[in-house]
Every structure is written in C-alpha cells, then in structure tokens.
Coordinates of C-alpha atoms in Angstrom, one line a residue:
M3 CA 89.4 115.1 87.3
R4 CA 85.9 115.7 86.0
S5 CA 82.6 114.0 86.5
R6 CA 80.0 114.5 83.8
V7 CA 77.1 113.4 86.0
W8 CA 77.9 114.4 89.6
G9 CA 79.9 117.5 88.8
G10 CA 83.0 118.7 90.6
T11 CA 86.5 117.5 90.7
A12 CA 86.4 113.9 91.9
A13 CA 86.7 111.4 89.1
V14 CA 85.7 108.5 91.3
V15 CA 83.7 108.5 94.4
L16 CA 86.5 108.4 96.9
G17 CA 86.6 105.6 99.5
G18 CA 88.8 103.6 101.9
L19 CA 89.7 104.3 105.4
L20 CA 92.7 104.9 107.6
V21 CA 91.8 101.7 109.4
A22 CA 93.9 102.2 112.5
G23 CA 92.7 105.2 114.5
C24 CA 90.2 106.6 112.0
G25 CA 87.2 104.4 112.1
G26 CA 86.3 104.3 115.8
W27 CA 83.7 105.7 118.0
E28 CA 83.7 105.8 121.7
K29 CA 81.2 105.9 124.6
D30 CA 81.8 106.8 128.2
A31 CA 82.0 103.9 130.7
A32 CA 78.3 103.8 131.3
G33 CA 77.3 104.2 127.6
E34 CA 76.4 100.7 126.5
S35 CA 73.9 100.1 123.6
T36 CA 70.6 98.5 124.5
G37 CA 68.9 95.7 122.8
G38 CA 65.8 95.8 120.6
T39 CA 65.3 97.5 117.2
G40 CA 65.1 101.1 116.1
K41 CA 66.1 103.8 118.6
S42 CA 68.2 102.7 121.6
A43 CA 66.8 103.5 125.0
G44 CA 68.4 106.2 127.1
G45 CA 71.8 105.8 128.8
S46 CA 73.7 105.4 125.5
Y47 CA 75.3 108.9 125.7
P48 CA 77.7 110.6 125.6
V49 CA 79.1 109.3 122.3
S50 CA 82.3 110.6 120.8
V51 CA 83.5 110.2 117.2
T52 CA 86.7 111.3 115.5
D53 CA 87.5 112.8 112.1
C54 CA 90.3 111.8 109.8
G55 CA 92.8 113.7 111.8
G56 CA 91.6 112.3 115.2
A57 CA 89.7 115.4 116.4
K58 CA 86.9 114.4 118.6
T59 CA 83.2 115.4 118.5
T60 CA 81.0 114.4 121.4
F61 CA 77.2 114.0 121.3
S62 CA 75.2 114.2 124.5
G63 CA 72.1 113.0 122.8
A64 CA 70.7 111.9 119.5
P65 CA 70.7 114.7 116.8
K66 CA 67.2 115.9 115.8
R67 CA 67.9 117.8 112.5
I68 CA 70.4 116.1 110.2
V69 CA 71.6 117.2 106.8
T70 CA 73.4 114.6 104.6
S71 CA 76.0 115.4 102.0
N72 CA 74.7 112.8 99.5
A73 CA 72.4 109.9 98.8
S74 CA 74.8 107.3 100.4
S75 CA 74.7 108.9 103.8
L76 CA 71.0 109.5 103.5
E77 CA 70.4 105.8 102.6
L78 CA 72.4 104.7 105.6
L79 CA 70.3 106.8 107.9
L80 CA 67.1 105.5 106.3
R81 CA 68.3 101.9 106.8
L82 CA 69.1 102.7 110.4
G83 CA 65.6 104.0 111.1
A84 CA 66.8 107.6 111.6
G85 CA 65.3 109.0 108.5
D86 CA 62.7 111.1 110.3
E87 CA 65.6 113.3 111.6
V88 CA 66.9 114.1 108.2
I89 CA 65.9 117.7 107.1
G90 CA 67.8 118.0 103.9
T91 CA 70.4 116.5 101.6
G92 CA 72.8 117.2 98.7
F93 CA 73.3 114.9 95.8
P94 CA 69.7 113.5 96.2
P95 CA 68.8 109.9 95.2
G96 CA 66.9 109.7 91.9
K97 CA 63.4 108.3 92.0
G98 CA 63.5 104.5 92.2
T99 CA 67.2 104.4 93.0
L100 CA 66.9 103.4 96.7
P101 CA 65.8 99.9 97.5
G102 CA 62.3 99.0 98.5
A103 CA 60.4 101.2 100.9
L104 CA 63.4 103.4 101.4
D105 CA 62.7 105.0 98.0
A106 CA 59.5 106.7 99.1
Q107 CA 61.2 107.9 102.3
G108 CA 64.2 109.2 100.4
Q109 CA 61.9 111.2 98.0
Q110 CA 60.4 113.0 100.9
V111 CA 63.7 114.5 102.1
K112 CA 64.2 118.2 101.1
V113 CA 66.8 118.7 98.4
L114 CA 69.2 121.4 99.5
S115 CA 71.2 121.0 96.3
R116 CA 71.5 118.7 93.3
N117 CA 75.2 118.5 94.0
V118 CA 77.4 120.0 96.8
I119 CA 75.3 122.0 99.2
P120 CA 76.3 125.7 99.1
K121 CA 78.1 126.9 102.2
E122 CA 75.5 129.5 103.1
K123 CA 72.6 127.1 102.6
L124 CA 74.2 124.5 104.7
L125 CA 75.1 126.8 107.6
G126 CA 71.5 128.3 107.5
S127 CA 69.7 125.0 107.2
G128 CA 68.9 124.7 110.9
A129 CA 70.8 121.4 111.2
D130 CA 72.4 120.2 114.3
L131 CA 74.4 117.5 112.5
Y132 CA 76.0 117.4 109.0
I133 CA 77.1 114.0 107.8
D134 CA 79.9 114.5 105.3
T135 CA 81.0 112.0 102.7
F136 CA 83.4 114.0 100.7
A137 CA 84.6 117.4 102.1
S138 CA 87.8 116.2 103.8
T139 CA 89.0 114.8 100.5
G140 CA 88.1 117.9 98.5
G141 CA 86.0 115.7 96.2
M142 CA 82.6 115.7 94.7
G143 CA 82.2 119.4 94.7
G144 CA 82.6 122.4 92.5
G145 CA 85.9 124.1 93.1
G146 CA 87.2 121.2 95.2
M147 CA 85.1 122.1 98.2
G148 CA 87.1 125.2 98.6
D149 CA 84.1 127.0 99.9
A150 CA 83.2 124.4 102.5
P151 CA 82.4 125.7 106.0
T152 CA 85.3 125.9 108.4
G153 CA 85.2 124.2 111.8
E154 CA 84.6 127.6 113.4
E155 CA 81.7 128.3 111.1
F156 CA 80.1 124.9 111.8
K157 CA 80.4 125.6 115.5
A158 CA 78.9 129.1 115.2
A159 CA 75.9 127.7 113.4
G160 CA 75.4 125.0 116.0
I161 CA 76.2 122.2 113.5
K162 CA 78.3 119.2 114.5
H163 CA 80.3 117.6 111.6
L164 CA 80.6 113.9 111.2
Y165 CA 82.4 112.1 108.4
L166 CA 81.8 108.8 106.7
K167 CA 85.4 108.0 107.2
S168 CA 85.6 104.9 105.0
T169 CA 85.0 107.4 102.2
A170 CA 86.4 110.7 103.4
C171 CA 89.7 109.4 104.9
A172 CA 90.7 107.3 101.8
A173 CA 93.6 109.5 100.7
Q174 CA 95.2 109.3 104.2
G175 CA 95.2 105.5 104.3
K176 CA 98.5 103.8 105.0
E177 CA 97.6 100.3 104.1
P178 CA 95.6 98.7 101.2
V179 CA 91.9 98.2 102.0
R180 CA 91.0 94.6 101.6
D181 CA 87.8 94.2 103.7
L182 CA 84.7 96.1 104.7
S183 CA 85.6 96.7 108.3
A184 CA 85.9 100.5 107.8
V185 CA 82.4 100.6 106.2
E186 CA 81.1 98.5 109.1
A187 CA 82.7 101.0 111.5
D188 CA 80.9 103.9 109.8
I189 CA 77.6 102.1 110.2
T190 CA 78.3 101.3 113.9
S191 CA 79.4 104.9 114.5
L192 CA 76.2 106.3 112.9
G193 CA 74.1 103.9 114.9
A194 CA 75.8 105.1 118.1
V195 CA 75.3 108.7 117.3
T196 CA 71.7 108.4 116.2
G197 CA 70.6 106.0 118.9
T198 CA 70.1 103.2 116.5
S199 CA 72.9 100.9 117.6
A200 CA 70.7 97.8 117.6
R201 CA 69.7 98.3 114.0
A202 CA 73.4 99.1 113.1
K203 CA 74.4 95.8 114.6
E204 CA 71.8 94.0 112.5
L205 CA 73.0 95.7 109.3
V206 CA 76.7 94.9 110.0
A207 CA 75.8 91.3 110.8
G208 CA 73.9 91.0 107.5
M209 CA 76.9 92.3 105.6
K210 CA 79.3 89.9 107.4
E211 CA 77.0 87.0 106.6
K212 CA 76.8 87.8 102.9
V213 CA 80.5 88.4 102.5
G214 CA 81.3 85.4 104.6
A215 CA 79.3 83.2 102.3
V216 CA 81.3 84.5 99.3
Q217 CA 84.6 84.0 101.1
K218 CA 83.7 80.4 102.0
A219 CA 83.0 79.8 98.3
V220 CA 85.9 81.6 96.6
G221 CA 88.1 83.1 99.3
G222 CA 90.6 80.2 99.1
T223 CA 91.3 80.8 95.4
A224 CA 95.0 81.3 94.8
A225 CA 96.0 84.7 93.7
A226 CA 97.3 83.5 90.3
Q227 CA 94.0 81.9 89.6
R228 CA 91.9 85.0 90.4
P229 CA 90.8 87.0 87.4
T230 CA 92.0 90.5 86.9
Y231 CA 89.4 93.2 87.2
F232 CA 89.2 96.8 85.9
F233 CA 86.7 99.3 87.3
F234 CA 85.9 101.5 84.3
D235 CA 84.7 104.9 85.6
Y236 CA 82.9 106.0 82.5
D237 CA 81.6 109.1 84.1
A238 CA 85.0 110.4 85.1
G239 CA 85.8 111.0 81.4
T240 CA 87.2 108.7 78.7
K241 CA 90.1 110.8 77.4
Q242 CA 92.2 109.7 80.3
P243 CA 90.9 106.9 82.5
T244 CA 90.7 107.2 86.3
V245 CA 91.4 104.0 88.2
V246 CA 90.6 102.8 91.7
C247 CA 93.7 102.2 93.7
N248 CA 94.3 100.0 96.8
R249 CA 93.0 102.6 99.4
Q250 CA 89.6 102.8 97.8
V251 CA 86.7 100.8 99.2
A252 CA 86.2 99.3 95.7
N253 CA 89.5 97.5 96.1
A254 CA 88.0 95.7 99.1
V255 CA 84.9 94.9 97.2
I256 CA 86.9 93.5 94.2
T257 CA 89.2 91.5 96.5
L258 CA 86.5 90.0 98.6
A259 CA 84.7 88.9 95.4
G260 CA 87.7 86.8 94.5
A261 CA 89.2 89.0 91.8
R262 CA 92.4 91.0 91.5
N263 CA 92.0 94.8 91.1
A264 CA 94.1 95.5 88.0
F265 CA 95.4 98.6 89.7
A266 CA 95.9 97.3 93.2
D267 CA 99.6 98.3 92.9
C268 CA 98.5 101.9 92.9
E269 CA 99.1 103.5 96.3
G270 CA 96.3 105.8 97.1
D271 CA 92.5 106.1 96.5
N272 CA 92.3 106.8 92.8
K273 CA 94.4 108.4 90.1
Q274 CA 94.4 109.1 86.4
V275 CA 96.5 106.8 84.1
G276 CA 96.9 106.4 80.4
W277 CA 95.0 103.9 78.3
E278 CA 98.4 102.3 77.6
D279 CA 98.4 101.4 81.3
V280 CA 95.0 99.7 81.0
I281 CA 96.2 97.9 77.8
A282 CA 99.3 96.7 79.7
K283 CA 97.1 95.2 82.4
D284 CA 94.7 93.6 79.8
P285 CA 92.1 92.7 82.4
D286 CA 89.9 89.6 82.4
W287 CA 86.8 91.5 83.4
I288 CA 85.6 95.1 83.2
Q289 CA 83.0 96.7 85.4
L290 CA 81.0 99.3 83.6
G291 CA 80.9 101.6 86.7
V292 CA 78.4 104.2 85.6
R293 CA 76.7 106.4 88.1
N294 CA 73.0 106.2 88.8
R295 CA 70.9 108.1 86.3
G296 CA 67.7 107.9 88.3
S297 CA 65.8 105.1 86.5
G298 CA 66.5 101.6 85.3
A299 CA 66.0 102.6 81.7
A300 CA 68.5 105.5 82.0
N301 CA 71.0 103.3 83.7
E302 CA 70.8 100.6 81.0
K303 CA 71.3 103.3 78.4
A304 CA 74.4 104.5 80.2
F305 CA 75.7 100.9 80.5
D306 CA 75.2 100.5 76.8
E307 CA 77.1 103.7 76.1
A308 CA 80.0 102.7 78.2
Q309 CA 80.2 99.3 76.7
K310 CA 80.0 100.6 73.1
W311 CA 82.8 103.1 73.9
L312 CA 85.1 100.3 74.9
E313 CA 84.1 98.1 71.9
T314 CA 84.6 100.9 69.3
N315 CA 87.6 102.8 70.7
P316 CA 90.8 101.8 69.0
A317 CA 92.7 101.8 72.3
T318 CA 90.4 99.4 74.1
K319 CA 88.6 97.2 71.5
G320 CA 91.4 94.7 71.5
L321 CA 91.4 94.2 75.3
K322 CA 90.7 90.6 76.3
A323 CA 87.7 91.4 78.4
V324 CA 86.2 93.5 75.5
E325 CA 86.7 90.8 72.9
E326 CA 85.2 88.1 75.2
G327 CA 82.3 90.3 76.3
H328 CA 83.3 90.1 79.9
F329 CA 81.4 93.1 81.2
L330 CA 79.7 93.6 84.6
R331 CA 76.8 96.1 84.7
I332 CA 77.1 97.2 88.3
G333 CA 76.8 100.8 89.2
S334 CA 79.5 103.0 90.7
E335 CA 77.9 104.0 94.0
P336 CA 77.5 100.5 95.6
T337 CA 81.1 99.7 94.6
T338 CA 82.9 102.9 95.6
I339 CA 80.8 104.5 98.4
A340 CA 80.4 103.1 101.9
G341 CA 77.1 101.3 102.4
V342 CA 75.3 98.1 103.0
E343 CA 75.2 97.5 99.3
N344 CA 79.0 97.0 99.3
A345 CA 78.4 93.5 100.5
E346 CA 75.7 92.9 97.9
T347 CA 78.2 94.1 95.2
V348 CA 80.7 91.6 96.5
E349 CA 78.2 88.9 95.9
K350 CA 77.1 90.1 92.5
I351 CA 80.7 90.2 91.2
A352 CA 81.5 86.8 92.7
K353 CA 78.4 85.2 91.1
T354 CA 79.5 86.5 87.7
L355 CA 83.2 85.5 88.0
Y356 CA 82.6 82.1 89.7
P357 CA 79.3 80.8 88.2
G358 CA 77.9 78.0 90.2
K359 CA 80.2 78.5 93.2
V360 CA 78.3 81.3 94.9
G361 CA 74.7 80.7 95.8

C-alpha cells in the first residue's frame, strides 16, 4: 500500500483501538490530578501507561524533551499546553494547517524528518519521550518501520516510548470502533503524562459536548435510513482502492455522524479492495479524503483532482454519489488520526448529510 504524499507503506492513516485493556493509564493511589488549567501541580506522579501489548511504562515526572512522530501527536501536545517541551517532530504540519494560534507554535518545532524520523536521528535527539502514532502498526514509514528502534535501544538512549493507541493499536482491535472513547483515552493519558490533566479534561469534555449534540439530532436515525458513506483515500493510490474498516477511528467518526461506513463489514483497520467492490456498495456519499498539502489552495486543488478522477474514471463515474455530486471535502487526517478534530469532523459530516438538523 502506497501513499503518494506521506510516503511509506500505509495506505490510510491507521486508527482504532483495542478498547479493552489498551487505552488506559494509571496513577498510584496518591496520584490524583489537580484542578486549574495548564500544568498540574505536584503530586500527580508516578503515572503509568501501557502499550498495545500491555507492557507498562512509568513516569516519575513530566517529560522535558519530547519528540513527536507526526503532526497529530504534536497538535495534541500543543492543545494540551505542553508544546514548550517538544524538541522535534517527524511528518511536520504544513504552514497554516494547524488551527489558530497553534500554527505559529507548530512552525517553531524543529523538523527532524519530513516523514519517518531516521532511527539514528531519533535515538540521538536528546529526547526523554517519543510519542509514536504509527510504529507498532508498521505504517507510515519507509520500509514498514523495519528500522525502528528496539525497546532496548530506546532504553539505552534514555527515551521512553508512548503510543497514541487509538491509532497504533488498530490492527489488534477485537471489536468495531463506534465511538471516540479510545481517542479520549489517548488525550487523557497524554495529559496525565505531561502534567496537563486539567486541560485534557477540558478537551475531552468539548469533544463529548460536540458529539453529544450530533447524537441528539441524528443518533436515533434507524440504520436503514442512514446514508451509506465511502471514504475515498485518494492519496493511497487509485489503481486499487484502500478502504477504512470497522477497527479504524474513521468508522467511529462516520457512525457518530449518522452514516453507515460502506465497508463496516470489513474486520480490521483498512484493506485494499477492488473497484468492483465499491461499485457493489454504490455509496450515497463519498468523502474526498485527501491529505493536507500545506495550504488551503493546495488542498482545494487536491480535492478537485480527487473529484475529477471519480467523475471521469469509467469504473466510478456511474456511482450514485458521483452522479448526484454527493462529495464531502474533508481531509484525511481529522477523520483517520486521533485528535480533537475527530469530533469536529463528526459535526461536519452530519451537517452535510442532515441539513437543518444539526446546528
């Protein structure tokens, strides 16, 4: 599976979480979060987090030198108020791609790589924490992350390794992902580790409020009345489409918005299918899931290209959604990668599919 924009082997940004036993974080008996905003006061440590396999990592204090694997984990740290501790990132955000004041902060972070951070550079970065969105899945990196540091190498370099598990654990999921609880668990975990639990609580509450409003408006819609929805990952390549399955966080986003993921019967995070499979589904709506090009104009051009491909390709031009012009121009990242914007994407989709019902 190829990605023309991001590089590497992942066709879709992988998401989803092994909800039971994979999203948690722990504190010792005395480790309760304090009130207020920004950094929590002392007394919130030790904090322990687990990886996809249940292995535990314990933090005795807030990390001071953080490297992020990509723009999504960087954005979460900026939103939490822990951006000052970030010393480098891979897959950096393009200028203007982060919302509001976060954009200027994001542009100040040192770029260690435009894609996957090379092993030697990561181990020599001086980091005490690496926040990893993809490595456990073998995705989003040249060679399938085959040159990723081992646990022993991270330990020798003094770097603790934390996963965004709603993304990294997707392939290990046992049940379909239909809500954002795994994403919320990631945010809560990052808040606990970085001493920003109060802010994490605010972010999660905001997500719940937004999604709750959508659910109140459209959540009761019977399954048979919900439109079918196809996430078109244009950047994964058009020769053979790659679809989001029911373990991917996008499945939750689509479901919460009151739609039916056309490939919700696919067990896993994502897979390649044939165009004949998409034709058989004949979706009511198609999301042009292009990845962020770094500017509004470049994004619109990419959306135009994706739409034109569907409208002119013999295999797809007869699809109901294509003939009716039922396209949604919503980027890939806020749909398929864990983040606060997952809730905003739920709202955007619902507003399009249920005009007048969602405020």
